[in-house]
């Protein structure tokens, strides 16, 4: 079958155009694959970092929870010890008051006359 030169050149131009489109499509595919691999690597790295941060926060929370629990126990024990020390101090003070006679009920009765006694020293008021 005979093909004219004009038809041959037209077919050749079509063939070249289609081949150029194919080559451009292949370049686009390669570029997209590279971009996809790059993005996947970035997302994987970001996900790994996020997982590490989450695990670190979780470990911190567990550690802090343990510390808080220990501190609560220590504070409860210290409060018990302070209350016991206050009871001992009150008991010793009561024994001291009894030993020196400060718990005598007549002292409470004499407190009233102490404010009005005549030999009480007075502060002088200066006249300006």
PDB file of C-alpha atoms in Angstrom:
ATOM      1  CA  UNK A   1       0.000   0.000   0.000  1.00  0.00           C
ATOM      2  CA  UNK A   2       1.309   3.286  -1.097  1.00  0.00           C
ATOM      3  CA  UNK A   3       1.338   6.251   1.335  1.00  0.00           C
ATOM      4  CA  UNK A   4       1.789   9.738   0.079  1.00  0.00           C
ATOM      5  CA  UNK A   5       4.562  11.934   1.424  1.00  0.00           C
ATOM      6  CA  UNK A   6       2.053  14.373   2.909  1.00  0.00           C
ATOM      7  CA  UNK A   7       0.175  11.573   4.680  1.00  0.00           C
ATOM      8  CA  UNK A   8       3.488  10.086   5.834  1.00  0.00           C
ATOM      9  CA  UNK A   9       4.632  13.405   7.307  1.00  0.00           C
ATOM     10  CA  UNK A  10       1.263  13.895   8.972  1.00  0.00           C
ATOM     11  CA  UNK A  11       1.414  10.415  10.496  1.00  0.00           C
ATOM     12  CA  UNK A  12       5.009  11.016  11.574  1.00  0.00           C
ATOM     13  CA  UNK A  13       3.992  14.321  13.230  1.00  0.00           C
ATOM     14  CA  UNK A  14       1.135  12.539  15.031  1.00  0.00           C
ATOM     15  CA  UNK A  15       3.490   9.778  16.076  1.00  0.00           C
ATOM     16  CA  UNK A  16       6.040  12.307  17.425  1.00  0.00           C
ATOM     17  CA  UNK A  17       3.323  14.246  19.245  1.00  0.00           C
ATOM     18  CA  UNK A  18       1.931  11.072  20.845  1.00  0.00           C
ATOM     19  CA  UNK A  19       5.450   9.931  21.762  1.00  0.00           C
ATOM     20  CA  UNK A  20       6.153  13.343  23.347  1.00  0.00           C
ATOM     21  CA  UNK A  21       2.876  13.106  25.299  1.00  0.00           C
ATOM     22  CA  UNK A  22       3.872   9.624  26.473  1.00  0.00           C
ATOM     23  CA  UNK A  23       7.307  10.840  27.569  1.00  0.00           C
ATOM     24  CA  UNK A  24       5.741  13.822  29.392  1.00  0.00           C
ATOM     25  CA  UNK A  25       3.242  11.499  31.097  1.00  0.00           C
ATOM     26  CA  UNK A  26       6.072   9.216  32.192  1.00  0.00           C
ATOM     27  CA  UNK A  27       8.003  12.218  33.580  1.00  0.00           C
ATOM     28  CA  UNK A  28       4.866  13.324  35.439  1.00  0.00           C
ATOM     29  CA  UNK A  29       4.397   9.828  36.867  1.00  0.00           C
ATOM     30  CA  UNK A  30       8.030   9.708  38.037  1.00  0.00           C
ATOM     31  CA  UNK A  31       7.707  13.175  39.598  1.00  0.00           C
ATOM     32  CA  UNK A  32       4.493  12.177  41.340  1.00  0.00           C
ATOM     33  CA  UNK A  33       6.052   8.961  42.597  1.00  0.00           C
ATOM     34  CA  UNK A  34       9.020  10.919  43.953  1.00  0.00           C
ATOM     35  CA  UNK A  35       6.698  13.448  45.595  1.00  0.00           C
ATOM     36  CA  UNK A  36       4.619  10.610  47.043  1.00  0.00           C
ATOM     37  CA  UNK A  37       7.710   8.886  48.459  1.00  0.00           C
ATOM     38  CA  UNK A  38       8.959  12.186  49.902  1.00  0.00           C
ATOM     39  CA  UNK A  39       5.582  12.982  51.457  1.00  0.00           C
ATOM     40  CA  UNK A  40       5.259   9.454  52.815  1.00  0.00           C
ATOM     41  CA  UNK A  41       8.715   9.759  54.384  1.00  0.00           C
ATOM     42  CA  UNK A  42       7.813  13.111  55.921  1.00  0.00           C
ATOM     43  CA  UNK A  43       4.516  11.788  57.252  1.00  0.00           C
ATOM     44  CA  UNK A  44       6.236   8.709  58.630  1.00  0.00           C
ATOM     45  CA  UNK A  45       8.876  10.854  60.344  1.00  0.00           C
ATOM     46  CA  UNK A  46       6.206  13.173  61.740  1.00  0.00           C
ATOM     47  CA  UNK A  47       4.162  10.204  62.930  1.00  0.00           C
ATOM     48  CA  UNK A  48       7.216   8.663  64.601  1.00  0.00           C
ATOM     49  CA  UNK A  49       7.977  11.967  66.317  1.00  0.00           C
ATOM     50  CA  UNK A  50       4.379  12.295  67.435  1.00  0.00           C
ATOM     51  CA  UNK A  51       4.405   8.752  68.810  1.00  0.00           C
ATOM     52  CA  UNK A  52       7.659   9.444  70.683  1.00  0.00           C
ATOM     53  CA  UNK A  53       6.193  12.631  72.150  1.00  0.00           C
ATOM     54  CA  UNK A  54       3.011  10.828  73.185  1.00  0.00           C
ATOM     55  CA  UNK A  55       4.993   8.018  74.795  1.00  0.00           C
ATOM     56  CA  UNK A  56       7.222  10.524  76.600  1.00  0.00           C
ATOM     57  CA  UNK A  57       4.178  12.394  77.908  1.00  0.00           C
ATOM     58  CA  UNK A  58       2.598   9.145  79.014  1.00  0.00           C
ATOM     59  CA  UNK A  59       5.799   8.118  80.798  1.00  0.00           C
ATOM     60  CA  UNK A  60       5.941  11.546  82.477  1.00  0.00           C
ATOM     61  CA  UNK A  61       2.317  11.248  83.556  1.00  0.00           C
ATOM     62  CA  UNK A  62       2.972   7.809  85.039  1.00  0.00           C
ATOM     63  CA  UNK A  63       6.088   9.095  86.803  1.00  0.00           C
ATOM     64  CA  UNK A  64       4.275  12.169  88.127  1.00  0.00           C
ATOM     65  CA  UNK A  65       1.348  10.056  89.299  1.00  0.00           C
ATOM     66  CA  UNK A  66       3.762   7.896  91.283  1.00  0.00           C
ATOM     67  CA  UNK A  67       5.425  10.977  92.750  1.00  0.00           C
ATOM     68  CA  UNK A  68       2.089  12.504  93.691  1.00  0.00           C
ATOM     69  CA  UNK A  69       1.003   9.265  95.346  1.00  0.00           C
ATOM     70  CA  UNK A  70       4.235   9.141  97.371  1.00  0.00           C
ATOM     71  CA  UNK A  71       3.899  12.798  98.338  1.00  0.00           C
ATOM     72  CA  UNK A  72       0.299  12.311  99.461  1.00  0.00           C
ATOM     73  CA  UNK A  73       1.406   9.413 101.682  1.00  0.00           C
ATOM     74  CA  UNK A  74       4.270  11.477 103.093  1.00  0.00           C
ATOM     75  CA  UNK A  75       2.004  14.463 103.793  1.00  0.00           C
ATOM     76  CA  UNK A  76      -0.550  12.218 105.522  1.00  0.00           C
ATOM     77  CA  UNK A  77       2.198  10.700 107.686  1.00  0.00           C
ATOM     78  CA  UNK A  78       3.620  14.136 108.512  1.00  0.00           C
ATOM     79  CA  UNK A  79       0.176  15.454 109.437  1.00  0.00           C
ATOM     80  CA  UNK A  80      -0.253  12.504 111.778  1.00  0.00           C
ATOM     81  CA  UNK A  81       3.168  13.176 113.312  1.00  0.00           C
ATOM     82  CA  UNK A  82       2.395  16.897 113.730  1.00  0.00           C
ATOM     83  CA  UNK A  83      -0.932  16.118 115.388  1.00  0.00           C
ATOM     84  CA  UNK A  84       0.797  13.683 117.754  1.00  0.00           C
ATOM     85  CA  UNK A  85       3.503  16.281 118.532  1.00  0.00           C
ATOM     86  CA  UNK A  86       0.833  18.903 119.224  1.00  0.00           C
ATOM     87  CA  UNK A  87      -0.964  16.491 121.585  1.00  0.00           C
ATOM     88  CA  UNK A  88       2.329  15.756 123.391  1.00  0.00           C
ATOM     89  CA  UNK A  89       3.104  19.479 123.634  1.00  0.00           C
ATOM     90  CA  UNK A  90      -0.373  20.216 125.012  1.00  0.00           C
ATOM     91  CA  UNK A  91       0.012  17.396 127.545  1.00  0.00           C
ATOM     92  CA  UNK A  92       3.455  18.672 128.631  1.00  0.00           C
ATOM     93  CA  UNK A  93       2.112  22.242 128.852  1.00  0.00           C
ATOM     94  CA  UNK A  94      -0.782  21.042 131.012  1.00  0.00           C
ATOM     95  CA  UNK A  95       1.659  19.189 133.268  1.00  0.00           C
ATOM     96  CA  UNK A  96       3.849  22.318 133.512  1.00  0.00           C
ATOM     97  CA  UNK A  97       0.848  24.532 134.280  1.00  0.00           C
ATOM     98  CA  UNK A  98      -0.193  22.068 136.977  1.00  0.00           C
ATOM     99  CA  UNK A  99       3.343  21.938 138.406  1.00  0.00           C
ATOM    100  CA  UNK A 100       3.710  25.720 138.726  1.00  0.00           C
ATOM    101  CA  UNK A 101       0.096  26.277 139.748  1.00  0.00           C
ATOM    102  CA  UNK A 102      -1.153  28.072 136.672  1.00  0.00           C
ATOM    103  CA  UNK A 103      -4.244  25.900 136.417  1.00  0.00           C
ATOM    104  CA  UNK A 104      -5.584  27.127 139.770  1.00  0.00           C
ATOM    105  CA  UNK A 105      -9.153  28.484 139.289  1.00  0.00           C
ATOM    106  CA  UNK A 106      -8.467  31.407 141.629  1.00  0.00           C
ATOM    107  CA  UNK A 107      -6.075  32.843 139.058  1.00  0.00           C
ATOM    108  CA  UNK A 108      -8.961  33.275 136.625  1.00  0.00           C
ATOM    109  CA  UNK A 109     -10.921  35.081 139.302  1.00  0.00           C
ATOM    110  CA  UNK A 110      -8.024  37.451 139.997  1.00  0.00           C
ATOM    111  CA  UNK A 111      -7.630  38.436 136.370  1.00  0.00           C
ATOM    112  CA  UNK A 112     -10.462  40.973 136.725  1.00  0.00           C
ATOM    113  CA  UNK A 113      -8.823  43.030 139.467  1.00  0.00           C
ATOM    114  CA  UNK A 114      -5.475  43.037 137.649  1.00  0.00           C
ATOM    115  CA  UNK A 115      -6.844  45.486 135.062  1.00  0.00           C
ATOM    116  CA  UNK A 116      -8.013  47.942 137.783  1.00  0.00           C
ATOM    117  CA  UNK A 117      -5.306  47.732 140.408  1.00  0.00           C
ATOM    118  CA  UNK A 118      -4.129  50.969 141.910  1.00  0.00           C
ATOM    119  CA  UNK A 119      -0.383  50.257 141.917  1.00  0.00           C
ATOM    120  CA  UNK A 120      -0.353  49.506 138.210  1.00  0.00           C
ATOM    121  CA  UNK A 121       2.230  51.703 136.437  1.00  0.00           C
ATOM    122  CA  UNK A 122       0.664  54.314 134.169  1.00  0.00           C
ATOM    123  CA  UNK A 123       2.131  55.674 130.979  1.00  0.00           C
ATOM    124  CA  UNK A 124       2.489  59.420 131.003  1.00  0.00           C
ATOM    125  CA  UNK A 125       0.623  61.392 128.389  1.00  0.00           C
ATOM    126  CA  UNK A 126       2.603  64.347 127.119  1.00  0.00           C
ATOM    127  CA  UNK A 127       0.723  67.595 126.552  1.00  0.00           C
ATOM    128  CA  UNK A 128       1.576  69.167 123.259  1.00  0.00           C
TER     129      UNK A 128
END
